[in-house]
PDB file of C-alpha atoms in Angstrom:
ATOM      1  CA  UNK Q 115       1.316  -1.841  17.416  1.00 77.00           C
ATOM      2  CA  UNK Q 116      -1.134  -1.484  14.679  1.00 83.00           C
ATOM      3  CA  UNK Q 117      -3.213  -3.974  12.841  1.00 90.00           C
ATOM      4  CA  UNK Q 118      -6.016  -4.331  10.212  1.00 94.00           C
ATOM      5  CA  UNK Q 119      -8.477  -7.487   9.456  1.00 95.00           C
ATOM      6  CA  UNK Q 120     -10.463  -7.573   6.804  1.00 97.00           C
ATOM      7  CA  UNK Q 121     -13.090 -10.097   7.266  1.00 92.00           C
ATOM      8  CA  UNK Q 122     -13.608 -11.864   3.831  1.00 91.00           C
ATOM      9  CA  UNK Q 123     -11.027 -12.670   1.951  1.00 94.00           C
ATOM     10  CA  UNK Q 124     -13.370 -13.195  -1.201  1.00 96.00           C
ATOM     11  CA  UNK Q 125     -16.893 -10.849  -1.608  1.00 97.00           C
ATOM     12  CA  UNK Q 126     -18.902 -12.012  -4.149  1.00 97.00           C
ATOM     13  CA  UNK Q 127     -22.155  -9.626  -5.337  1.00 97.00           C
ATOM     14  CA  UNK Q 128     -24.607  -8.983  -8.378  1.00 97.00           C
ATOM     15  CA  UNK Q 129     -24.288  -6.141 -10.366  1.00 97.00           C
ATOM     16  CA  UNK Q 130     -26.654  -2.933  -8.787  1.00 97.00           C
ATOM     17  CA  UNK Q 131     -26.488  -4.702  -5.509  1.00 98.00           C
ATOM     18  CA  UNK Q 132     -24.804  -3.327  -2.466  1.00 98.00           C
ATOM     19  CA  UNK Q 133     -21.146  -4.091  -2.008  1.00 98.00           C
ATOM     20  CA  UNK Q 134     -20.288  -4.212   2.173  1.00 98.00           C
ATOM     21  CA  UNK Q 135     -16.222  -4.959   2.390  1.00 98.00           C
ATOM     22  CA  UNK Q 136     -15.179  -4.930   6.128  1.00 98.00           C
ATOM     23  CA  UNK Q 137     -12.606  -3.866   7.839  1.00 97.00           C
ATOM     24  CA  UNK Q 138     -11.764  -3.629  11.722  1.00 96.00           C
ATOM     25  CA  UNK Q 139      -8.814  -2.285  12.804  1.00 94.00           C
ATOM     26  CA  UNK Q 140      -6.587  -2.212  16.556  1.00 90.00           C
ATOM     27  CA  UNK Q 141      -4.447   1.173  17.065  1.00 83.00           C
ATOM     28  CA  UNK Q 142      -3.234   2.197  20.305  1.00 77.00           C
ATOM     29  CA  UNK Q 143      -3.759   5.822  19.463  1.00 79.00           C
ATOM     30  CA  UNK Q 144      -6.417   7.363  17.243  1.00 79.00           C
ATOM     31  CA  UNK Q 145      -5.821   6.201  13.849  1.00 85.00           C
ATOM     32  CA  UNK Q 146      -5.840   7.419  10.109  1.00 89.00           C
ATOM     33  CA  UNK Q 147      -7.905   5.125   7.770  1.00 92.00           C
ATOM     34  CA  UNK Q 148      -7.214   4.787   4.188  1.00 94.00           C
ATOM     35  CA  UNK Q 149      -9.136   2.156   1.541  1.00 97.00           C
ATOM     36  CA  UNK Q 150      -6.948   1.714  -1.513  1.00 97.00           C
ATOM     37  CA  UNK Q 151      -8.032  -0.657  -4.552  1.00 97.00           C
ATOM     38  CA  UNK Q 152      -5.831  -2.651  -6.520  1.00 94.00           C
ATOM     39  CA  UNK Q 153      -6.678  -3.718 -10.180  1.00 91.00           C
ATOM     40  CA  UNK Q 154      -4.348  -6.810 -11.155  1.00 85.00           C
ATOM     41  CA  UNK Q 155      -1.029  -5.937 -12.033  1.00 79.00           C
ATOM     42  CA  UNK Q 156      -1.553  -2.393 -10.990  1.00 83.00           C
ATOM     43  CA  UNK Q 157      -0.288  -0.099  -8.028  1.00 87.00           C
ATOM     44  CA  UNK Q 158      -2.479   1.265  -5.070  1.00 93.00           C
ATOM     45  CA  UNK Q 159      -5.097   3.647  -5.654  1.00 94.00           C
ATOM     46  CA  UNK Q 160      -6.670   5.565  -2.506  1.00 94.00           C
ATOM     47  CA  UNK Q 161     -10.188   5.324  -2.906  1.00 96.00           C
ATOM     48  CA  UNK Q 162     -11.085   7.456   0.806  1.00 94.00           C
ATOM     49  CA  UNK Q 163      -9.536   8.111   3.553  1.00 92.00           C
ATOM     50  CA  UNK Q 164     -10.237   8.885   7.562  1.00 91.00           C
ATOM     51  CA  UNK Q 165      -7.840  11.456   8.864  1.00 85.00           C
ATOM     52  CA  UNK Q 166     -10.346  12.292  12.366  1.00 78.00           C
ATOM     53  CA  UNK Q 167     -12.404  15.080  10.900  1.00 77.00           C
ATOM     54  CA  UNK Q 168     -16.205  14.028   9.366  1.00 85.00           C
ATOM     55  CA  UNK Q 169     -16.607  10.048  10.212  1.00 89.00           C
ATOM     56  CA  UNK Q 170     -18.700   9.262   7.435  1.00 94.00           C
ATOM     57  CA  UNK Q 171     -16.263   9.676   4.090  1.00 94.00           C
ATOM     58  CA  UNK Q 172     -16.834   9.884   0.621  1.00 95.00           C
ATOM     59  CA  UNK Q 173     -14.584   8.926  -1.612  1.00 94.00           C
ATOM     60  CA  UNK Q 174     -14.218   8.072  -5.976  1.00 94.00           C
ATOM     61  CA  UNK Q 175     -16.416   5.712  -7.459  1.00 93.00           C
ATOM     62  CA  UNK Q 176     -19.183   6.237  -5.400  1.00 96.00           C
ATOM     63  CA  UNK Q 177     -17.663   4.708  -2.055  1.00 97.00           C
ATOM     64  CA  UNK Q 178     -17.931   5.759   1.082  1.00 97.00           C
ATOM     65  CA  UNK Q 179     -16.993   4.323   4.362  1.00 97.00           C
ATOM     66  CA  UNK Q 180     -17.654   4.850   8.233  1.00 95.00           C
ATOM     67  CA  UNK Q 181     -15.712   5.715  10.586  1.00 94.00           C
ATOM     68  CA  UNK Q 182     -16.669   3.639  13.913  1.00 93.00           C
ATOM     69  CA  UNK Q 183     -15.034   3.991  17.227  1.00 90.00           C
ATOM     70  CA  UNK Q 184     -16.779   2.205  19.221  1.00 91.00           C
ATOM     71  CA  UNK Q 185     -16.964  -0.449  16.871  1.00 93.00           C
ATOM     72  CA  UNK Q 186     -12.894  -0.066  15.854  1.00 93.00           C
ATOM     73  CA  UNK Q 187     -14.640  -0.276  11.967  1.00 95.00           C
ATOM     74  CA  UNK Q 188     -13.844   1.534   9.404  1.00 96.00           C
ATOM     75  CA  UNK Q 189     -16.482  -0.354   6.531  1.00 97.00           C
ATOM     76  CA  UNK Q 190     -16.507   0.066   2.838  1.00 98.00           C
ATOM     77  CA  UNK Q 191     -19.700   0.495   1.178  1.00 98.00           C
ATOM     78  CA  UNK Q 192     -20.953   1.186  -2.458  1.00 98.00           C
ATOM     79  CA  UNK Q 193     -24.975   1.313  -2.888  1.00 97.00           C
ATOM     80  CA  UNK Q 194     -25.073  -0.234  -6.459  1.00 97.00           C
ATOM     81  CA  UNK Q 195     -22.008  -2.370  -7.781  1.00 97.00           C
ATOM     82  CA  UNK Q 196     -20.887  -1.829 -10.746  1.00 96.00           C
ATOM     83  CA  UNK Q 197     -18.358  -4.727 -13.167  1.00 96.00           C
ATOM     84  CA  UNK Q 198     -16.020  -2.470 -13.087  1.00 95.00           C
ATOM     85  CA  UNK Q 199     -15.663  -2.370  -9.480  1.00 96.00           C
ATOM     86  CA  UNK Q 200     -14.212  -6.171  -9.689  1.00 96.00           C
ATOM     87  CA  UNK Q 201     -10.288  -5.449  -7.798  1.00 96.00           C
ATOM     88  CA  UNK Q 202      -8.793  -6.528  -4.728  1.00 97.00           C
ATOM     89  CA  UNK Q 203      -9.790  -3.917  -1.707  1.00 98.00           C
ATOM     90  CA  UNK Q 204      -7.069  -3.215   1.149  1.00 97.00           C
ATOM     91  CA  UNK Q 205      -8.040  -1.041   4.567  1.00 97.00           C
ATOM     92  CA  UNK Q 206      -4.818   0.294   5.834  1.00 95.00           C
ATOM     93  CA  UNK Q 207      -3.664   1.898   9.236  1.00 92.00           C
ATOM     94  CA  UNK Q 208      -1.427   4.332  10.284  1.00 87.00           C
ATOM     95  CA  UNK Q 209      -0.685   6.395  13.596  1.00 80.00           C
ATOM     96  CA  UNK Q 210      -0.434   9.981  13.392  1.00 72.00           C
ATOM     97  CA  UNK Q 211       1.214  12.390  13.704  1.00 66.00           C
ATOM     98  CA  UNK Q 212       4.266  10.692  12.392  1.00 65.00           C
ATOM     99  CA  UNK Q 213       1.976   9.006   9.634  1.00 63.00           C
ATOM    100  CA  UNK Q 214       4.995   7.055   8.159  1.00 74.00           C
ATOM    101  CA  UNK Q 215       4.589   3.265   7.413  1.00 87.00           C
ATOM    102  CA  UNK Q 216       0.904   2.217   6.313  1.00 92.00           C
ATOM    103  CA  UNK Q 217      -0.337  -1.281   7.979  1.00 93.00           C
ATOM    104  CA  UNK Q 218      -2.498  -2.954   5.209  1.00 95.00           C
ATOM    105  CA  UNK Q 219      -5.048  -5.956   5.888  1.00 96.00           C
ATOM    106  CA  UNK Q 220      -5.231  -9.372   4.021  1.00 96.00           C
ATOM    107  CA  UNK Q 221      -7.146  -7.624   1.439  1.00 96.00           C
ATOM    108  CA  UNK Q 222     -10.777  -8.811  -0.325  1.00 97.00           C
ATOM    109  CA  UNK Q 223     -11.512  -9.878  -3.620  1.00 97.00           C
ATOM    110  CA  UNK Q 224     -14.282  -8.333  -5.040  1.00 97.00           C
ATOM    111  CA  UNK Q 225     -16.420  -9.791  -7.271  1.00 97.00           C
ATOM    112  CA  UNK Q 226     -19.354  -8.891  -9.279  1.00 97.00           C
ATOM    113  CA  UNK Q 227     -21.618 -10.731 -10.971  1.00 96.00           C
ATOM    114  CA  UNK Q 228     -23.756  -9.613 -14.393  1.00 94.00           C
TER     115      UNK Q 228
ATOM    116  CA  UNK O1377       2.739  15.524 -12.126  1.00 56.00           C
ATOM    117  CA  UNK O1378       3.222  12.351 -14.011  1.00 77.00           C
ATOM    118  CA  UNK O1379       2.621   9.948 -10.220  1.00 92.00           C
ATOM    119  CA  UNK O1380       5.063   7.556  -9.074  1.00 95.00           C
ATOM    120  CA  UNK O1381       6.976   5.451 -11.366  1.00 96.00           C
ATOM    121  CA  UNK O1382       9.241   2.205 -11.140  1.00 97.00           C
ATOM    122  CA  UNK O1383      11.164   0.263 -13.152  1.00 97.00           C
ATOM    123  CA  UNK O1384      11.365  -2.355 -14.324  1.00 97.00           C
ATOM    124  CA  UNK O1385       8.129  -3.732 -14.202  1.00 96.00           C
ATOM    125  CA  UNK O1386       8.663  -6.978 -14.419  1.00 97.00           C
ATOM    126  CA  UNK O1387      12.419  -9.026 -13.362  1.00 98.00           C
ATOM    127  CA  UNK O1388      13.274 -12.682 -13.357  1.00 98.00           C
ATOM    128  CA  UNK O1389      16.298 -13.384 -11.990  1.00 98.00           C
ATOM    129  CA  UNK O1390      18.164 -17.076 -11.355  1.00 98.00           C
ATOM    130  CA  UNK O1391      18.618 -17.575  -7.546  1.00 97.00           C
ATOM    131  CA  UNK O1392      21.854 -16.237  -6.232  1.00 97.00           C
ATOM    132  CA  UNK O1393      21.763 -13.091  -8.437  1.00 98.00           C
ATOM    133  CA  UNK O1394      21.922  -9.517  -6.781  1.00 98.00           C
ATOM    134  CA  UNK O1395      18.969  -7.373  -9.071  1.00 98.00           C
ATOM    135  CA  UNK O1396      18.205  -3.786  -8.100  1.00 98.00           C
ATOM    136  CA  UNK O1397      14.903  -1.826  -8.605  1.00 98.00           C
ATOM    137  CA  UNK O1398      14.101   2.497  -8.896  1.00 98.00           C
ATOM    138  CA  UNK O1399      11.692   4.454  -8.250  1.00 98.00           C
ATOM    139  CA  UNK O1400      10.954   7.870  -9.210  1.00 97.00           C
ATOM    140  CA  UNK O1401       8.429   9.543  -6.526  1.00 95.00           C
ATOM    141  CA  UNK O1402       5.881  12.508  -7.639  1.00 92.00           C
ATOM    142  CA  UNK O1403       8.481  15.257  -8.067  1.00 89.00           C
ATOM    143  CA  UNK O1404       7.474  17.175  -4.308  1.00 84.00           C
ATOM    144  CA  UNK O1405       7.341  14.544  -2.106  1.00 89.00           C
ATOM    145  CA  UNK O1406      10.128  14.163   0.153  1.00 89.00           C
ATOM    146  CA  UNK O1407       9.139  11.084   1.911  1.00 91.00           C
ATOM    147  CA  UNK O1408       9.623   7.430   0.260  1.00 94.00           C
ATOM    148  CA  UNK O1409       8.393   4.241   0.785  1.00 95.00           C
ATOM    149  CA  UNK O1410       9.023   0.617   0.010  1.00 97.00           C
ATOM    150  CA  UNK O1411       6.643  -2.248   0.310  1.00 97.00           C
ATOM    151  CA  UNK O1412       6.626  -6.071  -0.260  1.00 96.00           C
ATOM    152  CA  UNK O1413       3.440  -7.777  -1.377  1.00 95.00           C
ATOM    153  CA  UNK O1414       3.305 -11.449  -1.951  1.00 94.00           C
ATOM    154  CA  UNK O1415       0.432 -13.334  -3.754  1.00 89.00           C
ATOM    155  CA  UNK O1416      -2.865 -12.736  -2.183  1.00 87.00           C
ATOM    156  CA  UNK O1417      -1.255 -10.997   0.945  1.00 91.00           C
ATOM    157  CA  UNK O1418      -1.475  -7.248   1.606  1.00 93.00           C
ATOM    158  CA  UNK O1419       1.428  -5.013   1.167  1.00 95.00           C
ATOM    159  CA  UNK O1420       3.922  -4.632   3.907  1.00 95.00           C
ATOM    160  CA  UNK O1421       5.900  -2.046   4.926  1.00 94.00           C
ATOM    161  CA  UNK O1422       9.840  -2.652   4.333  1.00 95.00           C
ATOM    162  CA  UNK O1423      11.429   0.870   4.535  1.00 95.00           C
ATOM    163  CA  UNK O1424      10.844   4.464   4.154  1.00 92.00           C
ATOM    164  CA  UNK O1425      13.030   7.817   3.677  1.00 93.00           C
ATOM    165  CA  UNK O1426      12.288  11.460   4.241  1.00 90.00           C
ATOM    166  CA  UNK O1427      14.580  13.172   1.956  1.00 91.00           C
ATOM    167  CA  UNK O1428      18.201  11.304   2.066  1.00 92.00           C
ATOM    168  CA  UNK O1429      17.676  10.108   4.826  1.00 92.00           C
ATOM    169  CA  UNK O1430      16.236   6.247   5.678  1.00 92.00           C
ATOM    170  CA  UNK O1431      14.286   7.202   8.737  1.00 89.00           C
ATOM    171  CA  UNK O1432      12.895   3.328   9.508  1.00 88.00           C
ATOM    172  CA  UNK O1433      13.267  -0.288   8.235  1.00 90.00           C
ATOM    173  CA  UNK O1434      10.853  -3.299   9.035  1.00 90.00           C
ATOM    174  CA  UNK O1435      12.840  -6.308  10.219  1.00 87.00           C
ATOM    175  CA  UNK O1436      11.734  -7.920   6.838  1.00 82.00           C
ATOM    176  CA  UNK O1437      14.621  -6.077   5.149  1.00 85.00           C
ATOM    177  CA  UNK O1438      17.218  -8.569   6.057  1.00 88.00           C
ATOM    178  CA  UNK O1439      20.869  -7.850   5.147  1.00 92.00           C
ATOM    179  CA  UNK O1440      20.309  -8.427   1.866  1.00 96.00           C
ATOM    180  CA  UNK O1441      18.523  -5.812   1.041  1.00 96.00           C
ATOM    181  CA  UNK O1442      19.327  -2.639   1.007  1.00 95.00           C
ATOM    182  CA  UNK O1443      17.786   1.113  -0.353  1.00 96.00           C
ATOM    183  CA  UNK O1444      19.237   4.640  -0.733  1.00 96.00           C
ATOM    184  CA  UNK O1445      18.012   7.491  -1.926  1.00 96.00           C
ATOM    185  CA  UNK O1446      21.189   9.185  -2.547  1.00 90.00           C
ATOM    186  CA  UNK O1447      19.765  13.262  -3.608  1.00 86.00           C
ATOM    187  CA  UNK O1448      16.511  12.912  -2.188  1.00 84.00           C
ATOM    188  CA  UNK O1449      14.765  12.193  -5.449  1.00 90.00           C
ATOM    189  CA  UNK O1450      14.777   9.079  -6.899  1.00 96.00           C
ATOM    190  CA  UNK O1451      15.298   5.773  -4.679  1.00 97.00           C
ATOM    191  CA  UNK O1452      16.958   2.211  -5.435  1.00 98.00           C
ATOM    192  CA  UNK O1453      16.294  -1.156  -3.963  1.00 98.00           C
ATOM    193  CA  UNK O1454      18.849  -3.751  -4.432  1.00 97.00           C
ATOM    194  CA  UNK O1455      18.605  -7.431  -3.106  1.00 97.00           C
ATOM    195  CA  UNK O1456      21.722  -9.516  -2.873  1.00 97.00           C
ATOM    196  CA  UNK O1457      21.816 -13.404  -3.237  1.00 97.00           C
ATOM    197  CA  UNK O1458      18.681 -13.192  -4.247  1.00 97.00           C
ATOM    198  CA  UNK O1459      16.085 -16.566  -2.824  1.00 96.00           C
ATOM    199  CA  UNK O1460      12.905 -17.920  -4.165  1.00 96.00           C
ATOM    200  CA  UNK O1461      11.346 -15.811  -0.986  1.00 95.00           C
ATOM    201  CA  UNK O1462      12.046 -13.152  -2.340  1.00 96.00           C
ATOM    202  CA  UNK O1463       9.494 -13.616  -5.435  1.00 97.00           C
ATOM    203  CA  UNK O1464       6.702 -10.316  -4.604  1.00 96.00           C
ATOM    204  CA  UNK O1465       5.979  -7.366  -6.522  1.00 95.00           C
ATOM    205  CA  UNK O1466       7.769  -4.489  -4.896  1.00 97.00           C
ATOM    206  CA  UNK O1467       5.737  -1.496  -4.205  1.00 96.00           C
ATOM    207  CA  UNK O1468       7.063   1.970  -4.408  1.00 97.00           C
ATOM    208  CA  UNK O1469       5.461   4.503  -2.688  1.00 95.00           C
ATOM    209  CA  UNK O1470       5.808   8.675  -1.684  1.00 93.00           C
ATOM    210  CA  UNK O1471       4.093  11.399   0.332  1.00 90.00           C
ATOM    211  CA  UNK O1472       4.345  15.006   1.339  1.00 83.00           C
ATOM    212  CA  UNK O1473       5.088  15.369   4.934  1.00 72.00           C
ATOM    213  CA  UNK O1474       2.785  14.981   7.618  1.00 65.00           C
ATOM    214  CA  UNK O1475       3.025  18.983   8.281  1.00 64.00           C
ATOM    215  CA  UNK O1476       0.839  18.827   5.540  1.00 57.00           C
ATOM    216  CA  UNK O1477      -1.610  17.373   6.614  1.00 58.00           C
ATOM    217  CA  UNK O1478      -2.259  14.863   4.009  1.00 65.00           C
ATOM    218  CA  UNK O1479      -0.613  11.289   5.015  1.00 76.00           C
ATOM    219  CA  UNK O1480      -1.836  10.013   0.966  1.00 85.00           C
ATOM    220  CA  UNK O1481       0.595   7.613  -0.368  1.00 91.00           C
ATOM    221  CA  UNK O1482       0.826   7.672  -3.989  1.00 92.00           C
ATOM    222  CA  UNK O1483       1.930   4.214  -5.193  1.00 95.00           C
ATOM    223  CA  UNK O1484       4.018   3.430  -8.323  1.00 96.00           C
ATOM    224  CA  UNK O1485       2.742   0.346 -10.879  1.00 94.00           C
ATOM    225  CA  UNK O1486       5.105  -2.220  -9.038  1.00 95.00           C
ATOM    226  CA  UNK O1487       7.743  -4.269 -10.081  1.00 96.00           C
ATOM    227  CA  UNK O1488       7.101  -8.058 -10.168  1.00 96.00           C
ATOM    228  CA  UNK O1489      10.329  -9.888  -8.977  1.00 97.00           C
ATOM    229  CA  UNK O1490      10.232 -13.669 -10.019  1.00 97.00           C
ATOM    230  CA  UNK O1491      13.338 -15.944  -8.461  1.00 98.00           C
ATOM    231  CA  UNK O1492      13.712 -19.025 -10.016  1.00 97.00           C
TER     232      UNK O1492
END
């Protein structure tokens, strides 16, 4: 069985300062990694995603996240926050090579300070 | 490609009620999904279709809910008798097959379910 915590159920940072959302995740195969964001009363958007080739990823917005076996982490980073990156942030699992249902974590609240 | 829509958007219902819910995936995806998120939880995974057929179902999807996705296009969720529980948004999702490579769901705006 999969499953995904996300330590930090509320992140709170100033604007320009470094936004850190974790996420640590148990797979009993190698996994595929996926960070979506969710803006309220919106849908899912993938922001990057780990599918075993380069383990650092890049993704929109000027996140990128790394890919940590050793560590089972897959981290969310952003050098300089921006307001607009205020959303809820969900790290999500699945199991290839089926790649069917996607198990999310609690999510994190971002929150950014002017 | 105009991404995944789902309608309505928004449903209150009285407790009791049956209430059913579409979803239109991005035009060449063949696989489907359905997800539950309460308030302040993470989506999870309730059911998911490749083509016509309904490959897997969470044991969240008691037997009062049920989904088709009669051509292989657009899918329905319907929820019988339905219970204050059952207040979430309901997430649509879809995605090309694995063969490609890709495993990128593309989710739909929701549809926020209120019981009351």
């Amino acid at each position: 069985a999969q499953s995904v915590t996300q330590l930090g159920s509320h992140v709170s940072v100033s604007e320009g300062a470094l936004v850190l959302l974790r996420c640590n995740y148990s797979s009993s195969v190698p996994p595929y990694l996926f960070w979506y964001v969710q803006y309220p009363n919106q849908g899912l958007q993938l922001l990057l995603k780990y599918t075993s080739a380069a383990t650092l990823v890049k993704g929109i917005n000027g996140f990128e996240a790394e890919f940590k076996k050793s560590e089972t982490s897959f981290h969310l980073t952003k050098p300089s926050a921006h307001m607009s990156d205020a959303a809820e942030y969900f790290c999500a699992v699945t199991k290839p090579p089926a790649g069917n249902m996607l198990t999310f974590g609690g999510g994190t609240r971002l929150m950014v300070k002017p | 490609d105009t991404g995944v829509s789902q309608d309505p958007r928004h449903k209150i219902t009285k407790r009791g009620q049956n209430v059913t819910f579409r979803c239109d995936p991005i035009s060449e995806h063949n696989r489907l999904y359905w997800y539950r998120q309460t308030l302040g939880q993470g989506p999870e995974f309730l059911t998911y279709f490749q083509n016509e057929a309904q490959l897997e179902k969470s044991r969240l999807l008691s037997d009062r809910f049920s989904a088709e996705r009669p051509k292989g296009s657009f899918s329905t969720l319907e929820i019988q008798r339905t219970e204050q529980g059952d207040s979430a948004m309901y997430l649509c999702a879809s995605s090309q097959p694995p063969e490609g490579a890709s495993y990128e769901q593309y989710f739909g705006p929701g549809t926020r379910l209120t019981v009351t």
